[in-house]
Amino acid sequence: MKIIITSTSLLALLAAAGAAAQTGSPRATTGAEVIVTGILEQTETDVLQGTSVLTGEALTRDVRPTIGETLQRLPGVSATSFGPSASRPILRGFQGERIRVLTDGIGSIDVSNTSVDHAVIINPLLSERIEVLRGPSALLYGSSAVGGVVNVIDTRIPRTRPADGYRLAAIANYGSAADERSIGAAGDVAVGEHLVLHADGSYLKADDLRIGGFALSRAARDAASAQVGLPQDTDEPIDFAASAAVRGRLPNTAVETWTAGAGATILTEGGSLGVSYSHYDSLYGLPIRYATEVGQEQEAPRIDIVQNRVDLRGEVDVGGPFLDKIRIRGGHATYRHFELEPTGEIGTAFRNNGTEARLEIVQANRGGWQGASGVQFFNRLFDVEGEEAFLPRNETNQVGLFTLQQYASGPFRAAGGLRYEHTDLASRNPAEDLRFFSGKRSFNAFSASLGASYEVAEGIRIGLNGSRTERAPSAEELFADGPHAGTQVYELGDPGFRLEKSWGLEATFHAHAGRFDLDASVYGNWFSNYISENQVDASVCEAAAALSGREVDLPCFQYQQGDARYYGVEAELTAHLFEAGGYRVNADVLGDYVRATIVDAGPVPRIPPARVLAGVEAQGDRLTARAEVERVFDQKRTAAFETATDGYTLVNASVSLQPFGRESKTTLLLSANNIFDVTARRHASFLKDFAPLAGRDLRATVRLGL
């Protein structure tokens, strides 16, 4: 079986031509030859850039309501876990403004980068494939991709004409931990020879999340008990609004989400042109920050989100001796979300209008030399309204020019990329309003990457990547100054920030033998003017708030700049053990570790600890069974005001049935996650002391395809 990985965006091009060797997860691709199609079709053993692909049976097993939770079992990937409805991916310890989350090569055009409590407006239920690109070549998607790129591919703009004139895909899920019920469906129909129409929709409803133990960590329960006189351990029901003894359920975490979309594509021998429209509507609650000090407020905020979006994708097959293809991709979205008070009143309103577009010109292959160049444009007009608005009205305009060139000769591969980016950020705040900075900042950023790999023996390839990146600060990092109801903290930026700069180096080892596959990488990043959000003494925010006569009664989080160092390692091994009774038995193990330090200050906050995930899988023609154990270790390297996080061990198992054979698109799946009902907390979560991960979760999934 072959899994064809195609993309009209440059992601597949980068995966084929970047400069590292961490490729497809065995959990996603065991027994399959992965072909990455960009400017050059290659087997996955020839792919240089660090890539993971989640598709097929593995995607069916791992799909969750958020993109962060869907991907968290891939190597080098964790999640922010701000409750079950807001969870962004973390790649190699990087999150927020250093990770780009895309839909078919274009940003999600939401405000998920603004704060961890804001959901990513991409629905994994409707995804056909999810690609994760790590390493320096991701910078061609923007300086905000220094940590990597997550690209979710759907079928909203059809790429091909259905072979039978129509195609249909549907998925339905039930999860016991939150009584989660979800369904999604997408269909294409050919109208004549050249026109293909598309329609899709999804619905999800879940109740408050069930957890394995107490909502508060031991340290938070001890602090609350000392302050408000609550017992440290009790099974007696106590009002959750003032209690450190809540257990069994995570209050205020219910969610209801629905989406709808339509698209159309004109397909000819010379290329294609397609458009789509989509609507996203969600209402979800955020876990409560319980009182641990006398007089500390507790709120149960909910977020009401609506996004309307239009997308365009086009491609012209030139087929000339110098120019092969011309591609265009664009998207525009209007977005708003309300942070609702417990009474249902709107506390803070977020409004975001965004546009992003890319034009890519792909060169023809001439003697092993080929490449692509292009221009990218991004505009965002963002406004926060309400008494707890922590940002002024602001606008971001960004133009990027990029090129990627690659050369292949025998066992040797080399690639280099350049990007220039001009960014204007304006705070459009009336000068008489003393709450916020009013003015404009402009930045010119240059980034480059260079790498090579060599096949030292059949199936064994080593590689080395280097990169130099520059990133302009975001509007949030520059202009934030005020209380944020969603995260329950006071956020303070600095309009004087300079360009964030870094050097990166990555060495890779990639081996594919008859009975095993091994991918490993070791990397380092050296930052100057590194921007991090750190909890500081309350007096810092009190001084800022005093300028406008405000009071601060929330934890104070300040964006700061300094030098930083990241070092990490990832490895993934799959061993094909034996065959018996028509089943192929494989074992796999992956591990990752990141150590990040702010020079002269200490550890970078919220860095995921080391972990190891091992599994055994038996694959038959119709039945697949898998069991896995994930060990996440303690995280005791903490920044100021952070608390240490205990490690945990999760045991999961699943059985997947394809009643009509492995080539069929129909799958029935039963899975048990966190079988022993362990209380697990992610150190990277702002709410890890208040909101653990789900307890035991029994899931049933049906996926159909025609």
XYZ file of C-alpha atoms in Angstrom:
706
model
C 0.000 0.000 0.000
C 1.161 3.539 -0.738
C 0.087 6.685 1.028
C 0.431 9.620 -1.343
C 1.159 12.870 0.461
C 0.372 15.847 -1.753
C -0.099 19.527 -1.018
C -0.592 22.561 -3.175
C 1.064 24.490 -0.401
C 4.831 24.538 -0.001
C 4.693 22.184 2.989
C 5.230 19.055 0.937
C 7.899 20.864 -1.049
C 9.705 21.659 2.172
C 9.289 18.118 3.404
C 10.937 16.934 0.205
C 13.670 19.508 0.162
C 14.464 20.716 3.672
C 17.413 19.552 5.618
C 16.811 16.836 8.223
C 15.779 13.236 8.526
C 12.996 12.752 11.048
C 10.163 11.342 8.964
C 6.785 9.672 9.183
C 5.680 8.246 12.501
C 5.610 4.456 12.449
C 2.326 4.714 14.327
C 0.979 6.397 11.226
C 2.856 4.628 8.461
C 3.881 1.141 9.546
C 3.836 -1.189 6.573
C 3.336 1.638 4.069
C 5.682 3.364 1.675
C 5.149 7.074 2.150
C 5.667 9.173 -0.971
C 6.005 12.899 -0.392
C 5.058 14.862 -3.514
C 6.346 18.406 -3.803
C 8.686 19.589 -6.531
C 10.166 16.078 -6.567
C 8.438 12.795 -5.825
C 10.495 10.792 -3.335
C 10.105 7.852 -1.021
C 10.074 8.749 2.647
C 13.606 7.390 3.037
C 14.830 10.274 0.860
C 12.967 13.018 2.731
C 15.429 15.362 4.403
C 13.238 17.627 6.538
C 11.861 16.566 9.928
C 8.337 15.392 9.189
C 5.546 13.375 10.784
C 2.342 12.450 9.019
C -0.854 11.406 10.775
C -3.328 9.773 8.426
C -5.461 6.696 7.882
C -5.969 4.325 10.797
C -3.668 6.245 13.148
C -5.612 9.472 12.546
C -8.888 7.651 13.218
C -7.492 6.333 16.507
C -5.951 9.597 17.698
C -8.468 12.203 16.513
C -9.738 14.446 19.331
C -11.740 17.695 19.436
C -8.549 19.826 19.427
C -5.532 19.734 17.157
C -3.141 19.728 20.126
C -4.617 16.586 21.686
C -4.855 14.876 18.285
C -1.100 15.208 17.678
C 0.332 14.789 21.176
C 1.474 11.180 20.616
C 3.844 12.136 17.780
C 7.574 12.505 18.521
C 8.570 15.951 19.753
C 4.930 17.037 20.110
C 3.078 18.031 23.273
C 0.062 20.293 23.888
C -0.848 23.414 25.864
C -3.920 21.706 27.420
C -5.873 24.722 28.656
C -8.861 22.468 29.280
C -10.360 19.969 26.828
C -11.470 22.595 24.269
C -8.367 24.784 23.919
C -5.145 22.909 23.235
C -2.488 24.072 20.753
C 0.440 21.905 19.635
C 3.876 22.347 21.234
C 6.780 21.342 18.975
C 10.216 20.764 20.510
C 9.216 22.898 23.492
C 8.111 25.818 21.278
C 4.572 27.154 21.323
C 2.527 30.276 20.634
C 4.266 32.681 18.269
C 6.939 30.119 17.326
C 4.500 27.544 15.896
C 2.346 28.027 12.795
C -0.906 26.063 12.642
C -2.190 25.973 9.066
C -5.127 24.659 7.124
C -3.960 23.588 3.675
C -0.957 25.909 3.844
C -2.732 29.039 5.163
C -3.015 30.151 8.787
C -6.075 29.407 10.888
C -6.832 33.182 11.030
C -8.055 33.169 14.607
C -6.656 34.456 17.911
C -5.310 31.159 19.240
C -1.793 32.638 19.195
C -3.003 35.463 21.443
C -3.677 33.274 24.451
C -3.712 29.596 25.396
C -7.410 29.732 26.332
C -8.387 30.512 22.731
C -9.225 27.530 20.534
C -7.594 26.859 17.153
C -10.338 27.211 14.531
C -9.496 23.991 12.705
C -11.656 20.907 13.126
C -9.612 17.653 13.197
C -12.816 15.675 12.571
C -12.812 16.814 8.937
C -9.089 16.343 8.346
C -7.859 13.937 5.702
C -4.252 14.140 6.818
C -2.173 16.181 9.258
C 1.469 16.984 8.498
C 3.938 18.147 11.146
C 7.120 19.809 9.908
C 9.884 20.493 12.420
C 13.237 22.102 11.884
C 14.704 25.129 10.121
C 13.127 24.849 6.661
C 9.731 25.559 8.210
C 10.834 29.206 8.309
C 9.614 29.552 4.714
C 6.116 29.685 6.195
C 7.088 32.742 8.200
C 9.411 33.722 11.005
C 6.719 32.549 13.432
C 7.451 28.975 12.303
C 10.887 28.762 13.922
C 9.602 25.882 16.062
C 7.715 24.151 13.284
C 4.548 23.939 11.224
C 1.342 21.933 11.650
C -0.642 21.691 8.417
C -4.145 20.190 8.452
C -5.266 18.974 5.032
C -8.980 18.645 4.287
C -10.994 18.240 1.087
C -12.979 21.478 1.253
C -11.437 22.606 -2.045
C -11.398 19.383 -4.115
C -8.075 18.436 -5.731
C -9.252 15.648 -8.045
C -12.359 14.496 -9.856
C -14.053 11.556 -8.089
C -13.426 8.337 -9.998
C -17.088 7.284 -9.743
C -18.463 10.791 -10.030
C -18.890 11.107 -6.261
C -17.115 10.375 -2.967
C -18.240 10.477 0.636
C -16.365 10.320 3.949
C -17.914 10.348 7.410
C -16.795 9.802 10.994
C -18.692 9.434 14.264
C -17.130 9.358 17.758
C -18.225 8.685 21.295
C -15.923 9.307 24.276
C -16.971 8.364 27.794
C -14.757 10.805 29.737
C -16.893 13.792 28.736
C -19.883 11.963 27.264
C -18.504 13.305 23.976
C -20.667 12.825 20.878
C -19.388 13.989 17.508
C -20.060 13.417 13.846
C -18.522 14.818 10.682
C -19.141 14.209 6.985
C -17.746 15.483 3.691
C -18.781 14.727 0.121
C -17.742 15.607 -3.431
C -19.741 15.278 -6.631
C -18.587 15.814 -10.215
C -20.761 18.060 -12.369
C -19.710 17.492 -15.937
C -16.109 16.880 -16.895
C -14.372 19.776 -15.174
C -16.419 20.938 -12.162
C -16.362 19.264 -8.723
C -18.628 20.464 -5.894
C -18.017 19.850 -2.187
C -20.043 20.062 1.033
C -19.142 19.202 4.631
C -20.369 19.616 8.166
C -19.697 18.497 11.731
C -21.257 18.593 15.190
C -19.726 17.967 18.621
C -21.266 18.092 22.077
C -19.531 17.122 25.319
C -20.259 17.508 29.017
C -17.873 18.416 31.836
C -14.694 16.340 31.642
C -14.306 13.399 34.009
C -10.905 13.287 35.734
C -9.137 10.580 37.687
C -8.712 12.444 40.972
C -8.703 15.968 42.414
C -8.968 19.001 40.176
C -6.273 20.793 42.199
C -2.760 19.436 42.480
C -1.402 18.456 45.883
C 0.524 21.739 46.163
C -2.557 23.802 45.257
C -4.784 21.829 47.662
C -2.301 22.349 50.471
C -2.179 26.079 49.746
C -5.971 26.346 49.624
C -6.405 24.300 52.780
C -4.033 26.535 54.671
C -5.729 29.698 53.425
C -9.435 28.907 53.506
C -9.503 26.071 56.032
C -10.626 23.309 53.685
C -9.746 19.662 54.333
C -6.894 18.325 52.232
C -8.595 15.024 51.396
C -12.318 14.422 51.485
C -14.963 12.633 49.503
C -17.734 14.859 50.865
C -19.375 17.086 48.230
C -18.379 20.725 48.683
C -19.445 23.673 46.511
C -16.873 23.764 43.690
C -16.877 27.557 43.544
C -14.970 27.758 46.839
C -13.520 24.310 47.243
C -10.152 22.672 46.905
C -11.767 19.255 47.254
C -13.350 18.988 43.806
C -12.709 15.594 42.278
C -14.167 13.306 39.635
C -15.293 16.071 37.258
C -13.768 19.271 35.918
C -16.560 21.844 36.221
C -17.297 24.346 33.449
C -15.615 22.348 30.657
C -18.654 21.405 28.536
C -18.550 22.281 24.825
C -20.835 22.447 21.810
C -19.381 23.050 18.341
C -20.762 22.881 14.812
C -19.236 23.630 11.435
C -20.424 23.802 7.829
C -18.591 24.311 4.576
C -18.936 24.256 0.803
C -16.438 24.390 -2.039
C -16.024 24.060 -5.786
C -13.084 23.409 -8.093
C -12.619 23.681 -11.842
C -10.152 20.992 -12.969
C -8.489 20.961 -16.387
C -5.409 19.373 -17.901
C -3.602 22.679 -17.488
C -4.380 23.227 -13.806
C -7.154 23.948 -11.326
C -8.962 26.778 -9.566
C -11.090 26.304 -6.455
C -12.912 28.312 -3.796
C -14.613 27.441 -0.517
C -16.656 28.939 2.298
C -16.736 27.672 5.885
C -18.535 28.549 9.115
C -17.355 27.651 12.633
C -19.487 28.097 15.771
C -18.465 26.966 19.270
C -19.370 27.576 22.894
C -17.042 26.095 25.515
C -16.150 26.560 29.150
C -12.738 27.075 30.695
C -11.545 25.203 33.800
C -11.843 27.238 36.966
C -8.826 28.682 38.751
C -9.825 27.780 42.305
C -9.064 30.041 45.246
C -5.814 29.295 47.019
C -5.710 32.591 48.904
C -8.318 34.383 51.013
C -10.256 36.895 48.929
C -9.061 35.508 45.592
C -11.800 35.632 42.949
C -13.015 32.547 41.140
C -14.738 32.758 37.800
C -16.287 30.253 35.430
C -15.740 31.951 32.056
C -17.106 30.560 28.817
C -16.057 31.452 25.284
C -18.506 31.914 22.410
C -16.728 31.766 19.003
C -17.906 32.397 15.446
C -15.703 32.432 12.347
C -16.697 32.864 8.703
C -13.992 32.130 6.154
C -13.413 32.152 2.379
C -10.493 30.325 0.729
C -8.953 30.220 -2.739
C -6.510 27.761 -4.286
C -5.209 27.688 -7.849
C -2.475 25.945 -9.808
C -1.228 26.281 -13.384
C 0.889 23.492 -14.895
C 3.321 25.388 -17.084
C 5.510 22.402 -17.909
C 8.253 24.547 -19.417
C 12.012 23.952 -19.423
C 12.565 26.512 -16.650
C 9.153 26.985 -15.011
C 7.085 23.979 -13.931
C 4.101 25.311 -11.914
C 2.513 28.478 -10.566
C 0.435 28.193 -7.400
C -1.750 30.620 -5.506
C -3.351 30.129 -2.110
C -5.332 32.626 -0.091
C -7.792 32.925 2.754
C -9.844 35.632 4.457
C -11.772 35.261 7.708
C -13.897 37.342 10.017
C -13.697 36.116 13.585
C -15.226 37.126 16.862
C -15.415 35.588 20.277
C -17.049 36.692 23.488
C -15.706 35.813 26.917
C -18.904 35.332 28.877
C -19.410 35.988 32.568
C -21.155 33.310 34.710
C -24.327 35.400 34.310
C -24.114 35.061 30.516
C -23.174 38.702 29.986
C -20.307 39.558 27.627
C -17.240 40.485 29.661
C -14.699 40.898 26.860
C -15.171 40.795 23.083
C -12.420 39.798 20.624
C -12.792 40.710 16.944
C -10.299 39.704 14.284
C -10.357 40.223 10.514
C -7.483 38.476 8.780
C -6.197 37.855 5.261
C -3.301 35.659 4.189
C -2.125 34.807 0.664
C 0.820 33.057 -1.002
C 2.089 33.003 -4.581
C 4.593 30.242 -5.372
C 6.597 29.685 -8.551
C 8.083 26.201 -8.905
C 11.123 25.640 -11.113
C 11.589 22.698 -13.449
C 14.158 20.053 -12.590
C 17.401 20.761 -14.463
C 20.147 18.245 -13.797
C 19.040 17.572 -10.214
C 18.609 21.264 -9.415
C 15.143 22.587 -8.668
C 13.382 24.922 -6.299
C 10.547 27.319 -5.637
C 10.209 31.011 -4.844
C 7.316 33.158 -3.801
C 5.727 35.984 -1.895
C 3.452 35.864 1.133
C 1.136 38.557 2.496
C -0.583 38.708 5.874
C -2.920 41.296 7.385
C -4.676 41.200 10.749
C -6.960 43.828 12.248
C -7.530 42.868 15.883
C -9.646 44.541 18.528
C -10.436 43.672 22.157
C -13.346 45.450 23.830
C -14.536 45.501 27.432
C -13.441 46.515 30.911
C -10.977 43.606 30.987
C -9.522 44.289 27.531
C -5.802 43.597 27.797
C -4.878 44.754 24.273
C -5.556 47.948 22.337
C -6.999 47.887 18.831
C -4.056 46.894 16.624
C -3.159 46.050 13.045
C -0.411 43.808 11.682
C 0.800 43.919 8.076
C 3.484 41.523 6.910
C 5.068 40.819 3.526
C 7.531 37.976 3.030
C 9.718 36.997 0.079
C 11.181 33.495 0.063
C 13.070 30.992 -2.012
C 14.042 27.369 -1.526
C 16.628 25.657 -3.733
C 17.646 22.016 -3.671
C 20.169 19.812 -5.413
C 20.299 16.017 -5.608
C 23.048 13.876 -7.040
C 23.268 10.167 -6.262
C 23.341 9.682 -2.483
C 23.830 13.418 -1.833
C 21.010 15.899 -1.065
C 21.401 19.598 -0.298
C 18.937 22.423 0.224
C 19.033 26.091 1.113
C 16.320 28.630 1.854
C 16.113 32.402 2.277
C 13.308 34.592 3.582
C 12.947 38.351 3.954
C 10.014 39.637 5.986
C 8.809 43.187 6.605
C 6.330 43.651 9.458
C 4.389 46.742 10.522
C 2.516 46.659 13.836
C 0.347 49.585 14.855
C -1.481 50.163 18.123
C -4.488 52.232 17.093
C -5.296 53.388 20.592
C -6.497 56.961 21.171
C -3.636 58.938 22.722
C -5.830 60.133 25.590
C -6.455 56.543 26.746
C -3.633 55.971 29.219
C -4.241 52.222 29.450
C -2.288 51.324 26.329
C 0.703 52.250 24.227
C -0.245 54.162 21.080
C 2.108 54.076 18.115
C 3.743 51.954 15.419
C 6.674 49.556 15.221
C 8.318 48.245 12.029
C 10.733 45.349 11.647
C 12.833 43.868 8.845
C 13.722 40.228 9.428
C 16.096 37.998 7.431
C 16.189 34.227 7.812
C 18.152 31.482 6.087
C 18.666 27.732 6.274
C 21.207 25.387 4.732
C 21.431 21.631 5.057
C 22.628 18.439 3.471
C 22.303 14.704 3.873
C 24.206 11.711 2.554
C 23.184 8.090 2.154
C 26.155 6.308 3.696
C 24.705 2.854 2.933
C 21.499 1.531 1.470
C 18.647 2.760 3.647
C 20.916 4.722 6.015
C 21.130 8.503 5.730
C 22.778 11.130 7.917
C 22.118 14.853 7.732
C 23.066 18.222 9.145
C 20.953 21.409 9.185
C 21.821 24.964 10.062
C 19.588 28.003 10.264
C 19.592 31.670 11.141
C 16.186 33.170 11.935
C 14.808 36.539 12.912
C 11.277 37.106 14.225
C 9.358 40.318 14.783
C 7.503 40.539 18.112
C 3.750 40.065 17.904
C 1.180 42.690 18.848
C 0.407 40.723 22.016
C 4.060 40.716 23.078
C 4.382 44.443 22.407
C 1.094 45.968 23.498
C -0.536 43.759 26.181
C -1.431 45.653 29.363
C -4.420 44.500 31.357
C -6.393 41.675 32.988
C -7.342 38.713 30.784
C -10.508 37.023 32.026
C -9.922 33.780 30.116
C -6.522 33.010 31.631
C -7.232 34.845 34.913
C -3.919 36.711 34.844
C -2.738 40.272 34.270
C -0.663 40.353 31.044
C 1.984 42.977 30.410
C 3.934 43.455 27.163
C 6.754 45.803 26.185
C 6.459 48.085 23.108
C 10.253 48.500 23.104
C 11.043 44.872 22.154
C 13.620 44.201 19.420
C 13.824 41.451 16.814
C 14.146 37.976 18.283
C 17.150 36.239 16.660
C 18.388 32.665 16.776
C 20.891 30.209 15.374
C 19.805 26.609 14.954
C 21.687 23.367 14.336
C 20.242 19.891 13.836
C 21.932 16.543 13.197
C 19.876 13.577 12.030
C 20.164 9.849 11.559
C 17.698 7.950 9.424
C 17.841 4.164 8.931
C 15.456 1.760 7.216
C 16.443 -1.882 7.191
C 14.371 -4.947 6.489
C 13.058 -5.391 10.017
C 13.393 -1.994 11.637
C 13.075 1.753 11.036
C 14.940 4.313 13.116
C 14.730 8.097 12.974
C 16.629 10.295 15.404
C 17.630 13.932 15.651
C 19.643 16.084 18.022
C 19.160 19.841 17.850
C 20.040 23.124 19.483
C 18.789 26.709 19.230
C 20.666 29.746 20.529
C 18.467 32.853 20.934
C 19.208 36.493 21.522
C 16.344 38.846 22.473
C 14.243 35.745 23.202
C 10.693 36.687 24.243
C 9.050 34.700 27.028
C 5.990 35.249 29.207
C 6.932 34.830 32.851
C 5.118 35.213 36.131
C 6.659 38.051 38.108
C 5.986 39.871 41.347
C 2.580 41.577 41.426
C 4.229 44.970 41.976
C 5.369 45.008 38.315
C 1.785 44.957 37.019
C 0.571 47.220 39.811
C 3.005 49.915 38.671
C 1.739 49.635 35.065
C -1.916 49.631 36.116
C -1.459 52.640 38.377
C -0.874 54.858 35.313
C -4.579 54.565 34.499
C -5.907 54.250 38.042
C -6.553 50.512 37.869
C -6.057 47.841 40.514
C -4.445 44.423 40.064
C -5.912 41.404 41.857
C -4.599 38.704 39.504
C -1.247 36.951 39.054
C 1.132 39.145 37.057
C 2.600 37.732 33.811
C 5.108 39.853 31.912
C 6.691 39.389 28.484
C 10.470 39.720 28.815
C 13.490 39.558 26.497
C 16.804 37.833 27.109
C 19.181 35.216 25.727
C 17.954 31.611 25.689
C 19.262 28.151 24.832
C 17.259 25.132 23.665
C 18.735 21.633 23.396
C 16.776 18.534 22.543
C 16.676 15.018 21.183
C 13.990 12.945 19.461
C 14.106 9.310 18.462
C 11.618 6.801 17.130
C 12.183 3.113 16.461
C 9.886 0.533 14.915
C 10.840 -3.139 14.889
C 8.987 -5.668 12.748
C 9.063 -8.644 15.113
C 7.373 -11.583 13.409
C 4.345 -12.824 11.493
C 1.946 -15.421 12.844
C -1.565 -16.503 11.973
C -1.896 -13.855 9.283
C -0.834 -11.020 11.619
C 2.261 -8.820 11.427
C 3.491 -7.956 14.914
C 5.463 -4.716 15.358
C 6.905 -2.954 18.380
C 7.644 0.757 18.451
C 9.109 3.209 20.904
C 9.601 6.951 20.763
C 11.187 9.393 23.145
C 11.848 13.113 23.307
C 13.513 15.544 25.665
C 13.985 19.335 25.648
C 16.126 21.427 27.966
C 15.541 25.165 27.663
C 17.192 27.914 29.687
C 17.017 31.700 29.771
C 20.589 32.850 30.317
C 21.157 34.419 33.750
C 17.511 33.769 34.685
C 16.935 30.021 34.817
C 14.682 27.511 33.039
C 12.248 28.613 30.347
C 8.742 28.250 31.822
C 6.306 25.523 30.774
C 8.764 23.208 29.010
C 7.457 19.632 28.605
C 9.501 17.028 30.512
C 11.144 13.940 29.027
C 8.843 11.140 27.944
C 8.891 7.659 26.447
C 6.020 5.977 24.604
C 6.209 2.285 23.690
C 3.657 0.138 21.927
C 3.025 -3.287 20.445
C 0.753 -3.648 17.437
C -0.610 -6.675 15.594
C -1.847 -5.944 12.081
C -4.056 -8.296 10.101
C -5.930 -7.934 6.853
C -9.031 -6.770 8.707
C -8.154 -6.495 12.398
C -5.497 -4.398 14.150
C -4.866 -4.476 17.892
C -2.546 -2.115 19.747
C -1.421 -1.596 23.345
C 0.872 1.212 24.479
C 2.397 2.705 27.595
C 3.422 6.342 27.863
C 5.711 7.491 30.656
C 6.006 11.246 31.192
C 8.696 12.052 33.743
C 8.744 14.622 36.534
C 9.502 18.206 35.595
C 11.505 19.811 38.362
C 13.355 22.395 36.215
C 11.000 25.260 36.963
C 11.050 28.985 36.406
C 10.328 31.503 39.142
C 6.756 31.176 40.451
C 6.346 27.807 38.687
C 5.651 24.645 40.630
C 7.155 21.249 39.885
C 4.970 18.685 38.106
C 4.805 15.003 38.986
C 5.309 12.439 36.271
C 2.643 9.968 35.235
C 2.162 6.753 33.302
C -0.733 6.201 30.900
C -1.771 2.832 29.483
C -3.888 2.754 26.318
C -5.255 0.001 24.092
C -7.306 -0.163 20.907
C -8.864 -2.625 18.474
C -9.612 -1.587 14.897
C -11.735 -3.572 12.450
C -11.861 -2.983 8.709
C -14.622 -5.419 7.781
C -14.135 -5.052 4.041
C -10.320 -5.290 4.065
C -7.452 -2.845 4.555
C -8.064 -1.137 1.230
C -11.571 -0.224 2.376
C -12.261 3.187 3.886
C -14.659 1.727 6.447
C -13.226 1.328 9.966
C -14.740 0.415 13.327
C -12.517 1.276 16.292
C -12.777 0.716 20.049
C -10.163 2.214 22.345
C -9.485 2.570 26.051
C -7.315 5.508 27.080
C -5.798 6.068 30.508
C -7.061 2.632 31.489
C -5.962 2.942 35.130
C -7.640 6.341 35.616
C -4.402 8.148 36.435
C -4.355 11.825 37.398
C -2.063 13.367 34.778
C -0.956 16.999 34.512
C 0.990 18.560 31.637
C 3.712 20.864 32.864
C 3.277 23.071 29.774
C -0.285 23.986 30.773
C -0.992 27.287 32.533
C -3.738 25.393 34.378
C -1.831 22.245 35.276
C -2.356 22.844 39.031
C -6.115 23.326 38.500
C -7.075 21.109 35.552
C -5.614 17.630 34.957
C -6.036 15.610 31.768
C -8.978 13.298 31.183
C -9.401 10.234 33.342
C -10.339 6.857 31.919
C -11.849 7.386 28.471
C -13.543 4.606 26.526
C -14.026 5.578 22.887
C -15.923 4.167 19.925
C -15.313 5.450 16.396
C -16.875 4.630 13.045
C -15.303 5.956 9.842
C -16.978 5.404 6.473
C -15.811 6.116 2.958
C -17.412 5.695 -0.474
